[in-house]
Short mmCIF file of C-alpha atoms and ligand atoms in Angstrom, two decimals:
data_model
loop_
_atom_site.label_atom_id
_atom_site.label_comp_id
_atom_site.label_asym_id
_atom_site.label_seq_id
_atom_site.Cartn_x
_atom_site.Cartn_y
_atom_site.Cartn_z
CA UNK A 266 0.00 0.00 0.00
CA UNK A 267 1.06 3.67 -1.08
CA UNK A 268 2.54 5.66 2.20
CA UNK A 269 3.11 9.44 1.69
CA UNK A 270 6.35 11.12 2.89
CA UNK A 271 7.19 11.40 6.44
CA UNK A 272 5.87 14.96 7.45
CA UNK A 273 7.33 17.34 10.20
CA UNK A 274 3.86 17.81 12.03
CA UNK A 275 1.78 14.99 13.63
CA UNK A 276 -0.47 13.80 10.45
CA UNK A 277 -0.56 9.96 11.93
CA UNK A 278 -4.12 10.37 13.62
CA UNK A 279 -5.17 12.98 10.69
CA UNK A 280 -4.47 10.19 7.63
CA UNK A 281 -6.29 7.73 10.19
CA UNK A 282 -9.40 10.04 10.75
CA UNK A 283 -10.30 10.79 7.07
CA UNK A 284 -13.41 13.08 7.49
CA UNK A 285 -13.62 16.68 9.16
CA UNK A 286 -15.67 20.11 8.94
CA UNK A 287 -14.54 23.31 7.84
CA UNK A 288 -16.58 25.90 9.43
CA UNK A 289 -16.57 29.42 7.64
CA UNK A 290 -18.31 32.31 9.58
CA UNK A 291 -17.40 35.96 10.24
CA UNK A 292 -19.38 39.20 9.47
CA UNK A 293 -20.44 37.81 5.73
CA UNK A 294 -22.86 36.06 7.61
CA UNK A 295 -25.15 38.58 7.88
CA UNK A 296 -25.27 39.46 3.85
CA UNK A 297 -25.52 35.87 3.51
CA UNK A 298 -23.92 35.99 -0.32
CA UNK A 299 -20.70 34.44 -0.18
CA UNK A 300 -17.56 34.77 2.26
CA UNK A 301 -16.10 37.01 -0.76
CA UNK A 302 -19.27 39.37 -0.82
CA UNK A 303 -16.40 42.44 0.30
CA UNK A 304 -14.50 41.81 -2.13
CA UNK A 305 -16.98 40.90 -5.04
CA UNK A 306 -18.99 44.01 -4.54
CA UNK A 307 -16.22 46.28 -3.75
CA UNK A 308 -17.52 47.51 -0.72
CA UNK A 309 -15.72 49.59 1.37
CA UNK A 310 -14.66 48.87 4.76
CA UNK A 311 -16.45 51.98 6.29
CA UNK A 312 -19.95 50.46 4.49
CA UNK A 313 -18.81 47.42 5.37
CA UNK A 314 -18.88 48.48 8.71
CA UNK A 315 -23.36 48.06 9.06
CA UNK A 316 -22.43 44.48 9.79
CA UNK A 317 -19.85 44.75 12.41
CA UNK A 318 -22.02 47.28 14.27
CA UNK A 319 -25.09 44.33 14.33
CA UNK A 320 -23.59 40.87 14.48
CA UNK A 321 -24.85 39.54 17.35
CA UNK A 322 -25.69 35.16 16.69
CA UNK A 323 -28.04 35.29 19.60
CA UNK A 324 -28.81 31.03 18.95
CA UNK A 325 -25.06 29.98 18.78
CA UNK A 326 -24.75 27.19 20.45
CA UNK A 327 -21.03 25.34 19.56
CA UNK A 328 -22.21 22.24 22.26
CA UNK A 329 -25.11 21.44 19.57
CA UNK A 330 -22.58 22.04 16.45
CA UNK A 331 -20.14 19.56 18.14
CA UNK A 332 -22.27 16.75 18.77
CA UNK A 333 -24.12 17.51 15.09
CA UNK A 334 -20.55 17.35 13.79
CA UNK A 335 -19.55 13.87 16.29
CA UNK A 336 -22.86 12.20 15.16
CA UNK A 337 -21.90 12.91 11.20
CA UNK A 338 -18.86 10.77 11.11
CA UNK A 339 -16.25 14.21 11.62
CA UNK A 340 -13.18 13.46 13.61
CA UNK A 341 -11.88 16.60 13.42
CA UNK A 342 -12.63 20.26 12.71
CA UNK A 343 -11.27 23.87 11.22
CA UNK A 344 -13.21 26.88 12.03
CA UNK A 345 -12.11 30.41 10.46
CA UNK A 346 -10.85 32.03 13.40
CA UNK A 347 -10.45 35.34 10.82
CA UNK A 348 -11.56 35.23 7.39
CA UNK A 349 -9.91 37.55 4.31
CA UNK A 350 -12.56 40.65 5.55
CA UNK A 351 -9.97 40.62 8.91
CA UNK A 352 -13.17 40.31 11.33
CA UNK A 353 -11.70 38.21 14.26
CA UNK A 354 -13.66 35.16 16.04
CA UNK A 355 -11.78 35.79 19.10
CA UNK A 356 -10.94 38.83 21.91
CA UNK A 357 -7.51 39.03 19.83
CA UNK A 358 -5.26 42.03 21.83
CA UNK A 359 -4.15 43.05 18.09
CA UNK A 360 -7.16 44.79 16.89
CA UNK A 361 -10.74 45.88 17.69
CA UNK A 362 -12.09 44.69 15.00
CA UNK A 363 -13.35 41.54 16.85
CA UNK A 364 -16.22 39.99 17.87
CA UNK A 365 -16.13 41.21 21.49
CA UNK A 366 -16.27 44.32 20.24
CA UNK A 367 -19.58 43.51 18.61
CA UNK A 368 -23.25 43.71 20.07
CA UNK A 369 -22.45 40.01 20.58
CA UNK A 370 -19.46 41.10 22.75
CA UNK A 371 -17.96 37.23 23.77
CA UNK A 372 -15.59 35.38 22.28
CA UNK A 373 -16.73 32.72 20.09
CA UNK A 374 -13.83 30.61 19.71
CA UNK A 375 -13.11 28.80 23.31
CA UNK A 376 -16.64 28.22 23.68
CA UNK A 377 -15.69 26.22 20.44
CA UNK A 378 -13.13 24.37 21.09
CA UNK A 379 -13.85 23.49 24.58
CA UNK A 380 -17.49 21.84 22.29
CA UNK A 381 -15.57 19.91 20.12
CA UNK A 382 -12.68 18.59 21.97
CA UNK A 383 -15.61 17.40 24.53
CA UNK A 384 -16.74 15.89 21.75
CA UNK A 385 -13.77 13.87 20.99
CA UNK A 386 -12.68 15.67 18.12
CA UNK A 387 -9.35 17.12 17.07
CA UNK A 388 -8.98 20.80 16.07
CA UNK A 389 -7.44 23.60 13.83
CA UNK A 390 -7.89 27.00 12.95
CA UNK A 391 -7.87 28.49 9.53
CA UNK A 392 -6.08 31.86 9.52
CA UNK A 393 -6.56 34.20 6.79
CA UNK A 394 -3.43 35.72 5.39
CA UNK A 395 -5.15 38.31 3.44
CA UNK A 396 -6.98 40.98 5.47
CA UNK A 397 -9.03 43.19 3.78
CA UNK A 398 -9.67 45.61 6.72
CA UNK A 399 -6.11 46.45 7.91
CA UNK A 400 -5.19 50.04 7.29
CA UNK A 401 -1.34 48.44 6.47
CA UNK A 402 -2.48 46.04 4.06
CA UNK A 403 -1.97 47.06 0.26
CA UNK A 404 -4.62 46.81 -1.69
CA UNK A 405 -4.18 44.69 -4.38
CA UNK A 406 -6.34 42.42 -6.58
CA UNK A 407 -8.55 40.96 -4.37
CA UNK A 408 -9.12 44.46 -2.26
CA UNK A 409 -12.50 45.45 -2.13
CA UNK A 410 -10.82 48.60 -2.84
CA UNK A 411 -8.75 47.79 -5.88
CA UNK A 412 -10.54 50.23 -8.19
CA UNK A 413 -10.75 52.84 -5.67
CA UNK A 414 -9.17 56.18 -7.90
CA UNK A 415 -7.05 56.59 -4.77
CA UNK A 416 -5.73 52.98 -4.72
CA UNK A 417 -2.39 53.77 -5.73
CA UNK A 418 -2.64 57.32 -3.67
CA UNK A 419 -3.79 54.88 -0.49
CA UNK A 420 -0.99 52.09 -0.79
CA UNK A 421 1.97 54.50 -0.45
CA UNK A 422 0.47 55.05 3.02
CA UNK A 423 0.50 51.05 3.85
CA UNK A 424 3.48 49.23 4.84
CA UNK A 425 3.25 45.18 4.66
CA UNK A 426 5.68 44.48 6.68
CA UNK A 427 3.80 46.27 9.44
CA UNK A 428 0.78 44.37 8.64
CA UNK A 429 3.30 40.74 8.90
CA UNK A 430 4.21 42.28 11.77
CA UNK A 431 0.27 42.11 13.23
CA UNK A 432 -0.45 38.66 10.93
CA UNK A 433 2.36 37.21 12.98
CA UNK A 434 1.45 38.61 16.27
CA UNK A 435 -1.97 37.36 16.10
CA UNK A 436 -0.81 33.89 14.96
CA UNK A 437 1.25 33.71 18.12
CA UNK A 438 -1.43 34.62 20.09
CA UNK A 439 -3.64 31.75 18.26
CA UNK A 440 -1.41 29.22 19.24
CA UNK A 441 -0.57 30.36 22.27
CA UNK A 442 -4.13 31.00 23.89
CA UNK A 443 -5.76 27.90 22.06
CA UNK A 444 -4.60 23.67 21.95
CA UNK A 445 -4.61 23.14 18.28
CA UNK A 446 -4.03 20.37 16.12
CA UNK A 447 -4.06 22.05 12.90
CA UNK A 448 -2.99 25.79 11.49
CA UNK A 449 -5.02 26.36 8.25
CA UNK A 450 -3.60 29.52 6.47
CA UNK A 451 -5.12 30.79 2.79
CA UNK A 452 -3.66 32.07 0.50
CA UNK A 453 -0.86 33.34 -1.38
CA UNK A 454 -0.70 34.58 -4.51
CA UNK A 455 2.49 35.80 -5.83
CA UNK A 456 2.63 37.21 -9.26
CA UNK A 457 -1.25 38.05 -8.98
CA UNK A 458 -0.82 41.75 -10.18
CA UNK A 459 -3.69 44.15 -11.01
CA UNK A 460 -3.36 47.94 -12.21
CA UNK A 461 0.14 47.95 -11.23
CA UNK A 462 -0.19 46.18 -7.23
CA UNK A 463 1.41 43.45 -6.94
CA UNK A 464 0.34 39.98 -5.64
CA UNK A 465 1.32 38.55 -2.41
CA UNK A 466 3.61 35.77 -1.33
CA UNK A 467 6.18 34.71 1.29
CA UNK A 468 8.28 37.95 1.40
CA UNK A 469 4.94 39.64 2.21
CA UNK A 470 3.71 37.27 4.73
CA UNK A 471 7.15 36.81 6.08
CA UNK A 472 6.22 33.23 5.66
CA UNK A 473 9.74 31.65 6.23
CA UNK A 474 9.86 33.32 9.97
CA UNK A 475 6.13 32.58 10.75
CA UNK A 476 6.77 28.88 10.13
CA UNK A 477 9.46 28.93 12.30
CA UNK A 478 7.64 30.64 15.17
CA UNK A 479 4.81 28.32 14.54
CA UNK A 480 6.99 25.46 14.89
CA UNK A 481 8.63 26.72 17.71
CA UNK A 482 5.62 27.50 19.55
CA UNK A 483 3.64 23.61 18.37
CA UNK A 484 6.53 21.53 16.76
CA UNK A 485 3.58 18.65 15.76
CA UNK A 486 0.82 21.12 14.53
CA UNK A 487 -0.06 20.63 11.32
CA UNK A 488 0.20 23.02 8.25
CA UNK A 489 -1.26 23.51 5.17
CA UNK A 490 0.44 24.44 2.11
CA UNK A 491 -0.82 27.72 1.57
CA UNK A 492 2.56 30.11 2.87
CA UNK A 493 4.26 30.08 -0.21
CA UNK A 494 6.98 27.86 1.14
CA UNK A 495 8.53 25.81 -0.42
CA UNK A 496 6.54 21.53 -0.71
CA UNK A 497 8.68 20.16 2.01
CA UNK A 498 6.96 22.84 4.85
CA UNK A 499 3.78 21.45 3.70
CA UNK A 500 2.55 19.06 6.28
CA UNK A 501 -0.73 18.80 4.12
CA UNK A 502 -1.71 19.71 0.41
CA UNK A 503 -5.03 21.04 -0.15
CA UNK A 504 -7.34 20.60 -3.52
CA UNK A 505 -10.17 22.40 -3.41
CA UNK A 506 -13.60 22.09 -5.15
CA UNK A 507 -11.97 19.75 -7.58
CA UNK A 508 -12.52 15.76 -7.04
CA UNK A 509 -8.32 14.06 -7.52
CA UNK A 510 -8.72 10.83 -9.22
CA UNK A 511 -5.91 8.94 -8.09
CA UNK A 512 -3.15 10.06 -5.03
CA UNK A 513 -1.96 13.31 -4.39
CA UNK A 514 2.13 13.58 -5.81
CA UNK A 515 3.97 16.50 -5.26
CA UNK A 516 7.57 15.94 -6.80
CA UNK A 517 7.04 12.95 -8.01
CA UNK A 518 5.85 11.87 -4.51
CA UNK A 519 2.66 10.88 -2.53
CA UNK A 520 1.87 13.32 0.04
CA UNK A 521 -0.57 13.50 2.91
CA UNK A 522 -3.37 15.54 1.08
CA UNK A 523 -6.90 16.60 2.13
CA UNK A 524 -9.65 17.56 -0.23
CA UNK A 525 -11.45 20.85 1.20
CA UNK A 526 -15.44 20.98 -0.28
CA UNK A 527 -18.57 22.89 0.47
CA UNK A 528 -22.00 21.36 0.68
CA UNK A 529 -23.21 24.45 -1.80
CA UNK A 530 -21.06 26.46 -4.13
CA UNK A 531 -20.65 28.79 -1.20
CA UNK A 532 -18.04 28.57 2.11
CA UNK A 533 -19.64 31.24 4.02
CA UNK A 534 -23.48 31.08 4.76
CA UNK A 535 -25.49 32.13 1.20
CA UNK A 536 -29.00 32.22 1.35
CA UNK A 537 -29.99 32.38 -1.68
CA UNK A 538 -27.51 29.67 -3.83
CA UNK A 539 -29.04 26.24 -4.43
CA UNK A 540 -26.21 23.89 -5.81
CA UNK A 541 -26.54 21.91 -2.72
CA UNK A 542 -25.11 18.07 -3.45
CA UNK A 543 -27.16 15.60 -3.69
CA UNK A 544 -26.64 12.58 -0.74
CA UNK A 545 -25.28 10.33 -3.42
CA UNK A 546 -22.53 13.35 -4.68
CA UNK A 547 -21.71 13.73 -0.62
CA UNK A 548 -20.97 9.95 -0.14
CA UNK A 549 -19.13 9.36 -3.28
CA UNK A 550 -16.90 12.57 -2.33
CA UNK A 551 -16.14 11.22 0.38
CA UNK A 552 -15.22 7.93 -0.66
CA UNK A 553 -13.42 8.85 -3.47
CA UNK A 554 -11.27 11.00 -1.24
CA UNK A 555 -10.35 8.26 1.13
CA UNK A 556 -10.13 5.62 -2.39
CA UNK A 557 -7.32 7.96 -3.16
CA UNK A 558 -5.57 7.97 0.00
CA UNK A 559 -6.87 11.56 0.90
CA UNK A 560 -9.01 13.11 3.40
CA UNK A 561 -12.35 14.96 3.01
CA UNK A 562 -12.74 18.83 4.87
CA UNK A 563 -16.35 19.52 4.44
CA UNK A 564 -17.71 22.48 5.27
CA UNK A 565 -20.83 24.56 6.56
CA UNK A 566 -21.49 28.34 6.45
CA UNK A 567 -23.28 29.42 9.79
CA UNK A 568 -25.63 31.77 9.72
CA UNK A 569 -26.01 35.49 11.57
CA UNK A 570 -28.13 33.98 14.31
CA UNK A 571 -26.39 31.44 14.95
CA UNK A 572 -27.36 28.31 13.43
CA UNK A 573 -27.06 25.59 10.59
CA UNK A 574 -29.70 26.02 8.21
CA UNK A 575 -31.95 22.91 7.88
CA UNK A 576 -30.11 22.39 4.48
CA UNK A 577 -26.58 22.02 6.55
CA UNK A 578 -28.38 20.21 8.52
CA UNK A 579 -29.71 17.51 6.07
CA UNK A 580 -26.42 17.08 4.37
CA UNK A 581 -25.08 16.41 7.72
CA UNK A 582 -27.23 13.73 8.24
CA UNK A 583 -26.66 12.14 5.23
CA UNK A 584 -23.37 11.40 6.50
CA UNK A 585 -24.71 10.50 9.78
CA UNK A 586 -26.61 7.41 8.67
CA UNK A 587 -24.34 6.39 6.17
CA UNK A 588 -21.55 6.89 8.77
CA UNK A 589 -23.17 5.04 11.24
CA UNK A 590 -22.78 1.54 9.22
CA UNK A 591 -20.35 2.64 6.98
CA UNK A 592 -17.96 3.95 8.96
CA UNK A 593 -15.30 0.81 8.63
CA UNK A 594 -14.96 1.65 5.55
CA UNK A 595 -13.57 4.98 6.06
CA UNK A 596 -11.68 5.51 9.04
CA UNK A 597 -7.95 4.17 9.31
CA UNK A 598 -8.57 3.28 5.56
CA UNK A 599 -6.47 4.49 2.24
CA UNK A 600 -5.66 3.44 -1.62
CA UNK A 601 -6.28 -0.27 -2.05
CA UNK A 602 -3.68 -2.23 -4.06
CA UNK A 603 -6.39 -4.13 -6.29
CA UNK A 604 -8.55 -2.73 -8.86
CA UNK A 605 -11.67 -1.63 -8.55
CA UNK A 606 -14.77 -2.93 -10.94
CA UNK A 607 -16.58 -0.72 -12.95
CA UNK A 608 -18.72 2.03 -11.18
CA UNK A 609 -16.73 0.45 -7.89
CA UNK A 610 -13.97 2.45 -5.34
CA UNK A 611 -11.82 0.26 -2.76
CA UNK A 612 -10.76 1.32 0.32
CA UNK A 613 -8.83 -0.74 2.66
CA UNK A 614 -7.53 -1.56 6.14
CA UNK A 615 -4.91 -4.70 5.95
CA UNK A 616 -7.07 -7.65 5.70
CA UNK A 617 -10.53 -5.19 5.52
CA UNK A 618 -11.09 -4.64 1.99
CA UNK A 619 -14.15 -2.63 1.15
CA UNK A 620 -15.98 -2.56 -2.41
CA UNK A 621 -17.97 1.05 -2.44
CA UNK A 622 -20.70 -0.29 -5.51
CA UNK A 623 -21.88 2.93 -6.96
CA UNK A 624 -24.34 1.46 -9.42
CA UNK A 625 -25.80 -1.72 -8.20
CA UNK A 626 -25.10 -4.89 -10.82
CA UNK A 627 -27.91 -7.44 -11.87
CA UNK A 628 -26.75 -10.43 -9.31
CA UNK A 629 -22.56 -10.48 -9.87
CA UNK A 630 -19.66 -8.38 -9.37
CA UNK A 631 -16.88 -10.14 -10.32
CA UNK A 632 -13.02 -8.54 -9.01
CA UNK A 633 -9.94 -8.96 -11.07
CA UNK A 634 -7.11 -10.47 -8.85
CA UNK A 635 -8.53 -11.44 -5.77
CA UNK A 636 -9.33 -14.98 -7.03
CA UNK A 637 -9.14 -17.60 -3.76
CA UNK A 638 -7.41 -14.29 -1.59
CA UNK A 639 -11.10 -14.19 0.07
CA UNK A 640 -12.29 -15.45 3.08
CA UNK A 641 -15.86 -14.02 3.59
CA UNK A 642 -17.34 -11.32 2.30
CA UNK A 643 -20.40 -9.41 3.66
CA UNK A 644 -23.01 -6.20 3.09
CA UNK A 645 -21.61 -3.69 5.84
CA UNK A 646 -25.05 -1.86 6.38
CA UNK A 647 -26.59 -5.21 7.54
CA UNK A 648 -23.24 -7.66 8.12
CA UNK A 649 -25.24 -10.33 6.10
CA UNK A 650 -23.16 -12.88 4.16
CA UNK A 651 -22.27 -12.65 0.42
CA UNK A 652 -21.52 -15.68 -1.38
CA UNK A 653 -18.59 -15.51 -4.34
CA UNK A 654 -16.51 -18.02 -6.42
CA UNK A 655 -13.74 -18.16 -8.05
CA UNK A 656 -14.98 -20.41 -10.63
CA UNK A 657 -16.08 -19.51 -14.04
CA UNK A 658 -19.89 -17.97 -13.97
CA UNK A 659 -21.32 -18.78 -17.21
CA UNK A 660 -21.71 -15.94 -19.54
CA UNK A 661 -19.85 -13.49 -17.11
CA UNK A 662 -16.72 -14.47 -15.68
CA UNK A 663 -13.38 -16.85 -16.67
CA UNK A 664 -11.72 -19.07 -13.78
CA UNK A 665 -9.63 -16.86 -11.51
CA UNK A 666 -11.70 -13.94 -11.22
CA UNK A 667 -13.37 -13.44 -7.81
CA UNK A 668 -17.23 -12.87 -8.41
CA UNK A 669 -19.75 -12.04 -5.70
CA UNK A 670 -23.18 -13.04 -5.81
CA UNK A 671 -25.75 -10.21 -4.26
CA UNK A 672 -29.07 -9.60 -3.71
CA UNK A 673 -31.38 -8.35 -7.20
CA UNK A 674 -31.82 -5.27 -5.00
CA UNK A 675 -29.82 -2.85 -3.45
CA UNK A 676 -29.58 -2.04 0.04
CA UNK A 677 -31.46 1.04 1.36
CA UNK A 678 -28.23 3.00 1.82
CA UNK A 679 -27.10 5.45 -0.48
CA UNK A 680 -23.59 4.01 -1.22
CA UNK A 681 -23.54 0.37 -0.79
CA UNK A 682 -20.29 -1.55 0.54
CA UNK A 683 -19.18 -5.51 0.08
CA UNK A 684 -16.32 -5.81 2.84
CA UNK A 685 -14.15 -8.75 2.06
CA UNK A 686 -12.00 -10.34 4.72
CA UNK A 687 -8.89 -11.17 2.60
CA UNK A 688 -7.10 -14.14 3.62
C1 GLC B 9 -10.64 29.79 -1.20
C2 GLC B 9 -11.68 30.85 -0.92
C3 GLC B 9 -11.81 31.12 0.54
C4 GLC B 9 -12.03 29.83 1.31
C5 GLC B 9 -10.95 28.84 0.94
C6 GLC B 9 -11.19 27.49 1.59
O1 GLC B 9 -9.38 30.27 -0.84
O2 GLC B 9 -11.26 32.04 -1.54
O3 GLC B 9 -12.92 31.97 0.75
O4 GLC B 9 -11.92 30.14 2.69
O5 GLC B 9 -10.95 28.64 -0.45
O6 GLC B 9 -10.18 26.62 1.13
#
């Protein structure tokens, strides 16, 4: 079986784990149309500013999140402790532009983590790099103001390495007020110029210094890829909104890599957009992930009260019941070594093989290469038997293919799963 390279923070439980939430929320709750809704509609910071002055999610309740999150199959989770608008989930001593300086006026994010690691799960904070309300952060291509006629005027009053100076500041203070597991920073994007401002990368972020202090301060936290560095300070590489198809390689190598997806086409809470997955998309995203070696971040937009709308709340329990029998089949599972059948995935666990069967055959599968390496083989939603040969099958299969015999119809689970106990 396919191992990635070594990494330099703890990823041994993460690779074992296989299924977390991402958790966007911050003061583009409230407009409720997209976590980007600053930047995409260019509005300023001072009209910006309506939202700050009422967020106040009366009906949070992180307890209720945390078990919602346990009872879906999530092992571990990443909430946006400040988001690319700069609006802080904590009572951060860098800045008042923070959510106990809102009508809510209490920190949201120990009340978190105490709920989840109650819970049983690991977690990490994502930490936006980009700040779109720091008066020292140039405006550049992704700045609501970027076609401000003063831009240029503006920027030659901002120096970035005062803002690194507060991005590093408030990352110590992160990881020195909270037990995390996981550092989540997005993005960089050197090279990304626009009217003359330049993108931003690891000289801006001072990236090669805050990985240091980051190690210093948690030497087996985990980071993402997103600083710029160079691949060998990534503990963890992170495709997003795209589906791999076989295992990560960076360099010609398999790395540790997690798949980061949203349950609509938004991260933060959007009322209005519908592309919500169906449960068969959710299920086969998830096992596709894990087929590939990878792991599966899914997320959930909050919204201004509060809550997880009742469409959150669905999707998450389409992973709850599948989870609930399924969940063998996932955890402490990666790449199998044999080939999957058509409309098939494998995952497997030493001896544990499991056949995901995405479109349910008339009576046989049959499974190149696993002829007489089968001991028993059963239906993991009810553990009832499933006969199999390695005998010819008339019409469908030569000698020396393994073929299972199952029921006409499928089982009433969305993604059904054969586990064979190899030999
Ligand atoms: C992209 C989006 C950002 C989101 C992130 C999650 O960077 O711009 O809003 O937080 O993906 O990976």
């Amino acid at each position: 079986m396919l191992k990635p390279k070594p990494t330099q923070g703890d990823t041994e439980w993460f690779v074992n784990d296989r299924f977390g939430l991402f958790v966007h929320w911050g003061l583009y709750a409230p407009p409720a149309r997209h976590e980007w809704v600053q930047s995409r509609e260019e509005i300023s910071p001072e009209d910006y500013r309506k939202y700050f002055d009422r967020f106040d999610p009366t009906l949070y309740d992180p307890k209720a999140w945390a078990r919602t999150a346990r009872e879906a199959g999530m092992k571990y989770v990443v909430i946006t402790s400040k988001h690319h608008e700069g609006f802080c989930l904590w009572d951060s001593k860098h800045t008042d532009y923070k959510v106990t300086s809102t009508p809510y006026g209490k920190d949201l994010l120990h009340p978190f983590v105490d709920a989840f690691r109650a819970e049983g799960l690991k977690v990490g904070f994502y930490y936006s790099l980009i700040d779109w309300h720091h008066p020292e952060f140039p405006i550049d291509i992704y700045h609501p103001l970027r076609n401000h006629p003063d831009a240029a005027a503006l920027n030659r009053q901002r120096d970035v390495k005062k803002y690194a100076e507060y991005l590093h500041a408030q990352v110590r203070e992160l990881l020195t007020e909270f037990e995390l597991d996981i550092l989540w920073c997005d993005f960089s994007y050197p090279g990304r110029d626009y009217k003359g401002m330049p993108g931003k990368g690891r000289d801006d972020w001072q990236s090669e210094a805050l990985y240091r202090m980051v190690r210093e301060l948690k030497p087996n936290i985990i980071i993402n890829n997103r600083l710029d560095l160079p691949t060998e300070y990534a503990d963890v590489h992170t495709p997003e909104q795209v589906q791999p198809t076989g295992w990560v390689h960076i360099d010609g190598a398999p790395v540790v890599w997690e798949a980061c997806q949203t349950f609509s086409g938004s991260w933060g809470y959007h009322r209005d957009e519908t592309t919500w997955k169906s449960p068969g998309q959710l299920i086969r995203m998830l096992v596709n992930t894990v087929a590939c070696g990878g792991n599966l971040l899914m997320n959930v937009g909050p919204t201004a009260r509060g809550t997880w709308d009742r469409r959150a709340l669905d999707a998450l329990a389409v992973y709850r019941d599948w989870m609930a029998l399924h969940a063998d089949a996932i955890y402490g599972c990666t790449q199998s070594e044999y080939q999957a059948p058509p409309d098939c995935r494998l995952t497997q666990n030493g001896k544990r093989l499991f056949v995901h069967v995405y479109a349910w055959p008339f009576r046989f599968l049959h499974l190149e290469g696993l002829a007489d390496k089968v001991e028993y083989a059963q239906l993991l939603n009810d553990g009832s038997e499933v006969k199999f040969t390695s005998e010819a099958v008339h019409y469908a299969a030569e000698a020396g293919t393994l073929t299972l015999e199952l029921p006409v119809n499928k089982p009433d689970v969305v993604v059904p799963v054969v586990e064979l106990r190899l030999k």
